[in-house]
Structures are given as C-alpha cells and as structure tokens.
Tab-separated table of C-alpha atoms in Angstrom:
chain	number	residue	atom	x	y	z
A	1	MET	CA	6.867	-19.616	-16.502
A	2	THR	CA	10.531	-20.107	-15.815
A	3	ALA	CA	12.316	-20.176	-12.476
A	4	ASP	CA	13.755	-16.747	-13.310
A	5	ASP	CA	10.215	-15.377	-13.736
A	6	SER	CA	9.213	-16.795	-10.353
A	7	PHE	CA	12.218	-15.291	-8.599
A	8	GLY	CA	11.606	-11.945	-10.314
A	9	ARG	CA	8.249	-11.753	-8.560
A	10	LEU	CA	10.025	-11.744	-5.204
A	11	ASP	CA	11.047	-8.141	-5.895
A	12	ASP	CA	7.574	-7.102	-7.106
A	13	ASP	CA	5.780	-5.066	-4.408
A	14	ASP	CA	2.450	-5.635	-6.158
A	15	TYR	CA	2.678	-9.426	-6.489
A	16	PRO	CA	0.051	-11.051	-4.221
A	17	ALA	CA	2.424	-13.459	-2.507
A	18	TYR	CA	0.965	-13.706	0.993
A	19	THR	CA	-2.035	-15.648	2.241
A	20	MET	CA	-4.346	-14.007	4.728
A	21	GLY	CA	-2.930	-16.091	7.575
A	22	ARG	CA	0.658	-15.252	6.700
A	23	ALA	CA	-0.178	-11.566	6.189
A	24	ALA	CA	-1.888	-11.383	9.596
A	25	GLU	CA	1.084	-13.119	11.208
A	26	MET	CA	3.576	-10.746	9.586
A	27	LEU	CA	1.589	-7.717	10.771
A	28	GLY	CA	0.982	-9.102	14.238
A	29	THR	CA	-2.758	-8.769	13.761
A	30	THR	CA	-5.774	-10.941	13.113
A	31	GLN	CA	-7.417	-12.125	9.942
A	32	SER	CA	-10.565	-10.266	11.007
A	33	PHE	CA	-8.566	-7.004	10.976
A	34	LEU	CA	-7.527	-7.701	7.374
A	35	ARG	CA	-11.141	-8.470	6.462
A	36	ALA	CA	-12.268	-5.227	8.134
A	37	ILE	CA	-9.853	-3.031	6.192
A	38	GLY	CA	-10.923	-4.863	3.054
A	39	GLU	CA	-14.570	-4.104	3.848
A	40	ALA	CA	-13.567	-0.466	4.412
A	41	ARG	CA	-12.027	-0.610	0.907
A	42	LEU	CA	-8.587	0.399	2.107
A	43	ILE	CA	-7.086	-2.565	0.301
A	44	THR	CA	-8.601	-5.111	-2.046
A	45	PRO	CA	-6.696	-8.367	-1.918
A	46	LEU	CA	-6.497	-10.431	-5.055
A	47	ARG	CA	-7.939	-13.914	-4.993
A	48	SER	CA	-6.169	-17.193	-5.679
A	49	ALA	CA	-7.661	-19.706	-8.106
A	50	GLY	CA	-9.310	-21.292	-5.067
A	51	GLY	CA	-10.833	-17.969	-3.977
A	52	HIS	CA	-8.471	-17.280	-1.073
A	53	ARG	CA	-7.322	-13.730	-0.336
A	54	ARG	CA	-3.734	-12.946	-1.337
A	55	TYR	CA	-1.846	-9.820	-0.280
A	56	SER	CA	1.102	-7.961	-1.795
A	57	ARG	CA	3.926	-6.283	0.111
A	58	TYR	CA	2.486	-2.918	-0.894
A	59	GLN	CA	-0.877	-3.870	0.613
A	60	LEU	CA	0.853	-5.100	3.772
A	61	ARG	CA	2.559	-1.712	4.194
A	62	ILE	CA	-0.825	0.006	3.910
A	63	ALA	CA	-2.368	-2.448	6.375
A	64	ALA	CA	0.529	-1.895	8.784
A	65	ARG	CA	-0.079	1.868	8.753
A	66	ALA	CA	-3.790	1.325	9.443
A	67	ARG	CA	-2.897	-1.069	12.252
A	68	GLU	CA	-0.575	1.555	13.754
A	69	LEU	CA	-3.414	4.097	13.831
A	70	VAL	CA	-5.879	1.595	15.293
A	71	ASP	CA	-3.352	0.668	17.976
A	72	GLN	CA	-3.220	4.381	18.890
A	73	GLY	CA	-6.987	4.347	19.471
A	74	THR	CA	-8.282	5.502	16.094
A	75	PRO	CA	-11.480	3.718	14.989
A	76	ILE	CA	-10.798	1.407	12.048
A	77	GLU	CA	-13.004	3.342	9.593
A	78	ALA	CA	-11.230	6.594	10.489
A	79	ALA	CA	-7.826	4.905	10.276
A	80	CYS	CA	-8.620	3.688	6.774
A	81	ARG	CA	-9.720	7.181	5.725
A	82	ILE	CA	-6.549	8.707	7.194
A	83	VAL	CA	-4.363	6.248	5.283
A	84	ILE	CA	-6.220	7.029	2.045
A	85	LEU	CA	-5.806	10.777	2.612
A	86	GLU	CA	-2.106	10.371	3.447
A	87	ASP	CA	-1.640	8.460	0.199
A	88	GLN	CA	-3.511	11.111	-1.804
A	89	LEU	CA	-1.426	13.862	-0.214
A	90	ALA	CA	1.821	12.055	-1.014
A	91	GLU	CA	0.706	11.612	-4.633
A	92	ALA	CA	-0.253	15.297	-4.925
A	93	GLN	CA	3.115	16.338	-3.491
A	94	ARG	CA	4.891	14.046	-5.967
A	95	ILE	CA	2.972	15.559	-8.893
A	96	ASN	CA	3.675	19.099	-7.663
A	97	ALA	CA	7.385	18.322	-7.425
A	98	GLU	CA	7.345	16.979	-11.001
A	99	HIS	CA	5.626	20.136	-12.269
A	100	ARG	CA	8.020	22.347	-10.328
A	101	HIS	CA	11.002	20.467	-11.769
A	102	ALA	CA	9.573	20.723	-15.303
A	103	ALA	CA	8.973	24.465	-14.885
A	104	GLU	CA	12.497	24.992	-13.586
A	105	SER	CA	13.895	23.051	-16.545
A	106	GLU	CA	11.939	25.214	-19.001
A	107	ASN	CA	12.871	28.494	-17.310
A	108	PRO	CA	16.291	28.099	-15.732
A	109	THR	CA	17.374	31.061	-13.666
A	110	THR	CA	20.744	32.513	-14.434
A	111	ALA	CA	23.182	33.094	-11.649
A	112	GLY	CA	25.143	36.233	-11.642
C-alpha cells in the first residue's frame, strides 16, 4: 500500500477508520451506546486484526441519528428501527426517482 492509497481512504465513507473510543467521543456518547446499537443490528462495526471494533464515517452518521432519537426520549430499540425505516424510505424514494427519470427519458412530452 502506498501513501496515496492511505490518503485516499480518508475520503472513503465506508472505511472503518475510528476506534470505538474515538467514535464515542466524536458522537458525544458512550461505548455502551455503540455496543447497544450494534446488538440491535443497526450497525455492524468491522473488526481490526486484534478484534477491536472499528467504525466508518457512514456508520457514525447512522449512530448519530439514533443518538438524536434516544436523546429525544425514544427507546434505543425503537430508535434503531426508526433509523432503519428512514433509510429504507430514502432508498425507495431514490429508486422511484430513477424510474421516473427513465420513464420521462423514454417518453418525452412535447411542448406546444
């Protein structure tokens, strides 16, 4: 691996760059919160060669949303389910937009 490869990972949202301690610190939460959302299968951190949990920026964004809901009084299991449903809805909306765009490209309406 070259230095350029290493620096390229800095822009990769899926690269597991953060330890559990650092991730908890960045989110202003505890390591037990990160374990709990892992147990709820909201996120599955990758493991280092030594077996330590490692989190990506993408996973931290998901964890931050769950933390926001929990801070508003939502039980952690419900917060995890809400985040999953929000993600599924966003994906469905993205797919619908793609299909709509494809249909419009195939059948352009004529002005006039």
